[in-house]
Protein backbone atom coordinates (compact mmCIF):
# COMPACT_ATOMS: atom_id res chain seq x y z
CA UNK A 1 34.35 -64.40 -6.41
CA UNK A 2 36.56 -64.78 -9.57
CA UNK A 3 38.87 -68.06 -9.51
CA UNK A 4 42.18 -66.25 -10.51
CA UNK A 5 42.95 -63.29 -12.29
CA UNK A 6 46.24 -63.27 -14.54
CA UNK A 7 47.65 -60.03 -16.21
CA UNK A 8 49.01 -60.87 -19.69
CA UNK A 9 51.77 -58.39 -18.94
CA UNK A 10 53.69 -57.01 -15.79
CA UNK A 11 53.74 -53.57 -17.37
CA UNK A 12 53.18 -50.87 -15.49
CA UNK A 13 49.68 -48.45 -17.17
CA UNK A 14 51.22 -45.91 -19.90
CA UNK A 15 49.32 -43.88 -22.01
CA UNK A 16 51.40 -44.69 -24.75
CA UNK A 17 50.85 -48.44 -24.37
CA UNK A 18 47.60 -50.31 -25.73
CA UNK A 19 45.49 -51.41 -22.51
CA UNK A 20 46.04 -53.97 -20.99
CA UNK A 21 43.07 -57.31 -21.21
CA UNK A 22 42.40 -58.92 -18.02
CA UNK A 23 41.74 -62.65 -18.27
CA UNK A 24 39.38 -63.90 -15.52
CA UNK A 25 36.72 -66.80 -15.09
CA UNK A 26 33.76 -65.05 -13.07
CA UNK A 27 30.14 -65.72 -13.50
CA UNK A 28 27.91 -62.79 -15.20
CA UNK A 29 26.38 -60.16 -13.38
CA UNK A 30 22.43 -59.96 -13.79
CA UNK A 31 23.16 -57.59 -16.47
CA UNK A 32 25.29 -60.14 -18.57
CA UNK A 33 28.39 -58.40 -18.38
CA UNK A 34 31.36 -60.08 -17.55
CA UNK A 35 34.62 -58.63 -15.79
CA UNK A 36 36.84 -59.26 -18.76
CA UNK A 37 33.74 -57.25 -20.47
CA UNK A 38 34.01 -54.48 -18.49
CA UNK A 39 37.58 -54.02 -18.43
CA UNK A 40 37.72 -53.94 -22.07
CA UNK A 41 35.19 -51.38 -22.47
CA UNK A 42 37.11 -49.53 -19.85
CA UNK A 43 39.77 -49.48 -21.69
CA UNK A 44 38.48 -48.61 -24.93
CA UNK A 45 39.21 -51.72 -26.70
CA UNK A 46 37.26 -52.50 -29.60
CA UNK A 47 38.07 -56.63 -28.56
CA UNK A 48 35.03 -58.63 -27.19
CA UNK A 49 36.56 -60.83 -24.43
CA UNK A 50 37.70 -64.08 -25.65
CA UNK A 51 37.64 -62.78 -29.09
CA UNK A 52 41.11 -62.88 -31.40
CA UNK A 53 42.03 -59.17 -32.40
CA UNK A 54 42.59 -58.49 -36.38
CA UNK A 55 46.47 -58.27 -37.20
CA UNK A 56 47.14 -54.71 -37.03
CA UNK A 57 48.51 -52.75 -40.39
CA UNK A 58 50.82 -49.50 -41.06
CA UNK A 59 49.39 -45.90 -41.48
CA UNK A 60 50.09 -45.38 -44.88
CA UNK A 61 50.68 -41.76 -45.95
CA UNK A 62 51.55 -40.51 -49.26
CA UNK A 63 53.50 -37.18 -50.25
CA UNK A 64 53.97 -35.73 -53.36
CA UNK A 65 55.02 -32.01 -54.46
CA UNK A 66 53.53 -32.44 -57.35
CA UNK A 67 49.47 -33.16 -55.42
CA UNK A 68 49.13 -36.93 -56.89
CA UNK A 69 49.61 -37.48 -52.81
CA UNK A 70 47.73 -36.95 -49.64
CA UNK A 71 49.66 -33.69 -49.02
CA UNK A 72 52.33 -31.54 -50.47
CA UNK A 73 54.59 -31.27 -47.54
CA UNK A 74 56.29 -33.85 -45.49
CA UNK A 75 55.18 -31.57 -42.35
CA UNK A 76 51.73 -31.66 -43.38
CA UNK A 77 51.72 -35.60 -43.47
CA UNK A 78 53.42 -35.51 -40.16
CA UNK A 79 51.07 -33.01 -38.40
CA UNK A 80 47.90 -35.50 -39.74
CA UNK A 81 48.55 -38.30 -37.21
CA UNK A 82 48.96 -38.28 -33.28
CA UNK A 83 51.49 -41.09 -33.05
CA UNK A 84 52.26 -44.38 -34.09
CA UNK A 85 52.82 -47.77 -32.26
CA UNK A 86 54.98 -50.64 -32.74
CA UNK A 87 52.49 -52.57 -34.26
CA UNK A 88 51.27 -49.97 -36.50
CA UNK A 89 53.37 -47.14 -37.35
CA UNK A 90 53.08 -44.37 -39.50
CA UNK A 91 54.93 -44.79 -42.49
CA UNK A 92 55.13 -41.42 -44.66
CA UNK A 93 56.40 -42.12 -47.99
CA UNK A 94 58.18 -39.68 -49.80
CA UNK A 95 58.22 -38.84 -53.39
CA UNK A 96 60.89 -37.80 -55.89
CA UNK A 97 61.50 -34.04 -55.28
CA UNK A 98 63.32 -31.29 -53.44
CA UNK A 99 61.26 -30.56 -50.51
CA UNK A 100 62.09 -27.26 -49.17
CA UNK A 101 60.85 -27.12 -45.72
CA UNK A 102 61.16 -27.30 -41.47
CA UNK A 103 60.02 -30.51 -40.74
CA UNK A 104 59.52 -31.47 -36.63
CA UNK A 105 58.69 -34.97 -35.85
CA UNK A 106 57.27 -33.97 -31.97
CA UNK A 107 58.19 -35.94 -28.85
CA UNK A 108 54.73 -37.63 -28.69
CA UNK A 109 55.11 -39.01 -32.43
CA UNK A 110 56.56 -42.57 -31.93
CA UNK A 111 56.99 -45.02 -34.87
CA UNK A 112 57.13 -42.67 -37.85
CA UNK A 113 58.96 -43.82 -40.81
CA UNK A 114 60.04 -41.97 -43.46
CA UNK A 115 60.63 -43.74 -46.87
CA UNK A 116 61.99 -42.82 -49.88
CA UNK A 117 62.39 -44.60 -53.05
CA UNK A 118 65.84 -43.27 -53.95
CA UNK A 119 68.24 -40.69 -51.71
CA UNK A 120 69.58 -38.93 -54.87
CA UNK A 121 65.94 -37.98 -55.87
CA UNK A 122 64.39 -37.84 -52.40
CA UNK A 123 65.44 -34.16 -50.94
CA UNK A 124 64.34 -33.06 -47.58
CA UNK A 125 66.29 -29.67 -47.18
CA UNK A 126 66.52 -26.21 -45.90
CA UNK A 127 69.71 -23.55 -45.10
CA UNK A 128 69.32 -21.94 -42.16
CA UNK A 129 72.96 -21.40 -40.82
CA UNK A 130 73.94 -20.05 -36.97
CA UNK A 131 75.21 -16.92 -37.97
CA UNK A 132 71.40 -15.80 -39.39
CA UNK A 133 69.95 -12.70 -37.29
CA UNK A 134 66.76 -13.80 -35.17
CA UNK A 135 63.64 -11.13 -34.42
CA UNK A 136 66.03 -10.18 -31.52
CA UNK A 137 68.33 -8.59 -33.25
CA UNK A 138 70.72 -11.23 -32.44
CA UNK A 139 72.37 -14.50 -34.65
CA UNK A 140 70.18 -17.76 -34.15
CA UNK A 141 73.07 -19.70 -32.78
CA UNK A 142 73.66 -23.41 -33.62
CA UNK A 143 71.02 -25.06 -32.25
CA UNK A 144 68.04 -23.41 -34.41
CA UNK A 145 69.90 -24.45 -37.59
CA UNK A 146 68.55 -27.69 -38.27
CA UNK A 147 66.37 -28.42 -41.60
CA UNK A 148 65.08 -31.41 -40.32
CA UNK A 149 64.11 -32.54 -35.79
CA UNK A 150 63.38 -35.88 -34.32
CA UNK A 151 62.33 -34.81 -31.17
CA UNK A 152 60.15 -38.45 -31.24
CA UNK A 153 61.51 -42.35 -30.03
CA UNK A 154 61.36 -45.38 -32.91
CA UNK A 155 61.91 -43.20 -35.85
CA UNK A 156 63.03 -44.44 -38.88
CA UNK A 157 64.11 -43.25 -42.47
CA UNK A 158 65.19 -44.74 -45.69
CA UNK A 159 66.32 -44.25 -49.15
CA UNK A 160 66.07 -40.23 -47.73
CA UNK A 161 68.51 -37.24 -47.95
CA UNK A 162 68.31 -34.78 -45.12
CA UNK A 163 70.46 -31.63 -46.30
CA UNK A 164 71.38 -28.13 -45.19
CA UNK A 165 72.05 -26.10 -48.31
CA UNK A 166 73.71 -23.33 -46.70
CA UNK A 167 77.15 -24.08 -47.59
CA UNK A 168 80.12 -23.26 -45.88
CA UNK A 169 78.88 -20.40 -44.17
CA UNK A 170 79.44 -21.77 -40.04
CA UNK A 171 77.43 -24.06 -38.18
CA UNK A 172 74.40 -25.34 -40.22
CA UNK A 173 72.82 -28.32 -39.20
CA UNK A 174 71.04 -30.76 -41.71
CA UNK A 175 69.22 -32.84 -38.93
CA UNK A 176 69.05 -33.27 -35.38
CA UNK A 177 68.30 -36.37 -33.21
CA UNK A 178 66.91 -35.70 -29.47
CA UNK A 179 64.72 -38.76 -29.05
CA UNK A 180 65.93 -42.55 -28.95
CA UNK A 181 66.33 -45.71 -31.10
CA UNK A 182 66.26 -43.62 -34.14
CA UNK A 183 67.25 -46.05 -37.58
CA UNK A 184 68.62 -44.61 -40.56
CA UNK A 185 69.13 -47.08 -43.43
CA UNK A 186 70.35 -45.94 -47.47
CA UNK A 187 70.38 -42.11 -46.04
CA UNK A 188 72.59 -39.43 -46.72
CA UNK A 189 73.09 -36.34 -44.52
CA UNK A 190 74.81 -33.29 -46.91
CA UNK A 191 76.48 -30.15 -45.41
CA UNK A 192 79.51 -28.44 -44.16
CA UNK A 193 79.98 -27.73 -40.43
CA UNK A 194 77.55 -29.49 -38.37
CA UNK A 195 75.73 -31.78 -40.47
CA UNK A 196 74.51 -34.36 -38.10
CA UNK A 197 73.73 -33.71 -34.82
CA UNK A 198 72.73 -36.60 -32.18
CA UNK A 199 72.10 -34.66 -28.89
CA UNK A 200 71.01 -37.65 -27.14
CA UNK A 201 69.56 -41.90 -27.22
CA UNK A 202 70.96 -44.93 -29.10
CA UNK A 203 71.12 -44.81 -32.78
CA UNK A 204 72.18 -47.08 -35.98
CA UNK A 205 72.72 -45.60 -39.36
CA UNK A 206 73.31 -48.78 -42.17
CA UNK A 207 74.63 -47.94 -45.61
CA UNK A 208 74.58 -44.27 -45.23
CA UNK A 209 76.95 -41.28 -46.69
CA UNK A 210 77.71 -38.42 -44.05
CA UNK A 211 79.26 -35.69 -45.38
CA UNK A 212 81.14 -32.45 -44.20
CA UNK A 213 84.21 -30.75 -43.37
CA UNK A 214 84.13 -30.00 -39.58
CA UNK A 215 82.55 -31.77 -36.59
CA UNK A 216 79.78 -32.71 -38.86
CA UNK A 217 79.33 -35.44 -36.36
CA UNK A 218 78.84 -34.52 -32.93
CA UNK A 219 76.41 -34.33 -29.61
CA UNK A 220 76.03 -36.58 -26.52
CA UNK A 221 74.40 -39.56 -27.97
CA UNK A 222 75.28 -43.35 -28.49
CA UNK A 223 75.67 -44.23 -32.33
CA UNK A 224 76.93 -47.26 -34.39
CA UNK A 225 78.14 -46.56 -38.21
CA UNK A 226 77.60 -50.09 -40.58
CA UNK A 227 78.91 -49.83 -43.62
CA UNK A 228 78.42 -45.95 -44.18
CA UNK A 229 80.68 -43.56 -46.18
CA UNK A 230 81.63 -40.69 -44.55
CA UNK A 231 83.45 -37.90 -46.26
CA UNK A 232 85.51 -34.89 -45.48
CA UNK A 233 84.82 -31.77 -47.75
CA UNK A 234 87.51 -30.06 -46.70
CA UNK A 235 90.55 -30.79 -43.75
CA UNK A 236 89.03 -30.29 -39.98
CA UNK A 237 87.93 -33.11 -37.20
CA UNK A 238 85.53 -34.97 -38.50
CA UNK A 239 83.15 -35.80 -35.10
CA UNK A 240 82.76 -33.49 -31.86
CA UNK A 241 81.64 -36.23 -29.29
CA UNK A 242 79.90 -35.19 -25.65
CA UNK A 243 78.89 -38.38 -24.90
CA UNK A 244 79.28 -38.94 -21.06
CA UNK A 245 82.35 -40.84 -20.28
CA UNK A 246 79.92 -43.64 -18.49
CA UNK A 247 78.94 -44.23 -21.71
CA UNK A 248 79.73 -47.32 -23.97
């Protein structure tokens, strides 16, 4: 019989959680294995019981257009790792250029960062606009717009520019935010109608510059401005809130 047996959390099991170690004092089996033993190889853990697990580092992930990185595109970078963690995320950074492209951060991709060394030189754009006729013979509406989606919880981006070049041509959005506790520090988000979109979660954008010249802030999320710039291109209401009236 073991003595006591203590979990070092009261979490309940999630696959998106590391396992968790069970502590106990209980004599070996005749095979020499010990319960904390076993429970670490059931888990997976690379940890001997007792032993003090390495300090866990980043992902590191470089992209360049011009090949001196790991890959080309920023979607190509993202598409190369499952998910992250809190203690080690992905971090995906960016180098100087205009990247061209549809980038989708999936729901299953926590704790990506995307860093930039400079907004003005670090581009992530495309210009799809609402008004654009699908393969059904009918216009793609406002929600397929965006150049770039965080579908994923715990992103983050700086010193990035997400941008929908389509001008003022109707709703075009640059990004849009459907997961939670997304960060955005020394961003900017360029377009007309519809720039940013934040359909749902809790968000915090820090020294960023939002620009457009109609609702180009909108959707049903929670978000707090510091010290950003935001600026009208032309005269029209500059956010299009949905958020719940429960809502802080």
């Amino acid at each position: 019989m073991c003595e006591r047996t203590v979990w070092r959390n009261d979490l309940e099991p999630r696959s998106d959680l590391p396992c968790r170690m069970l502590e106990a004092r209980c004599p070996k089996s005749p095979a020499g294995i010990t319960l904390a033993g076993l429970v670490a190889l059931f888990c997976g853990c690379a940890v001997a019981a007792g032993a003090v697990a390495p300090a866990e580092k980043p992902i590191d992930i470089v992209v360049a257009r011009d090949g001196s990185g790991q890959f080309r595109t920023v979607q190509e970078a993202v598409m190369s790792v499952p998910a992250g963690t809190p203690e080690t995320p992905v971090v995906i950074h960016i180098k100087p250029g205009v990247y061209k492209e549809l980038i989708y951060v999936q729901r299953e991709k926590r704790c990506f960062r995307f860093v930039g060394e400079n907004p003005e030189t670090t581009v992530l754009t495309f210009d799809l606009n609402a008004n654009l006729i699908g393969l059904d013979g009918k216009p793609i509406g406002t929600f397929r717009t965006p150049s770039t989606v965080m579908d994923a919880d715990d992103f983050t981006a700086e010193n990035i520019t997400f941008e929908n070049s389509a001008g003022p041509v109707g709703q075009a959005l640059a990004i849009r935010v459907d997961g939670d506790r997304a960060t955005f520090r020394n961003c900017r988000f360029l377009g007309w109608q519809d720039t940013v979109f934040l359909n749902r979660g809790r968000h915090y954008f820090e020294n960023c510059y939002i620009e457009g010249h109609v609702d180009f802030i909108f959707g049903g999320a929670t978000a707090w401005f510091e010290k950003c710039r935001i600026h009208c291109r032309r005269d029209g209401y500059i956010t299009a809130a949905s958020t719940p009236e429960s809502a802080p």
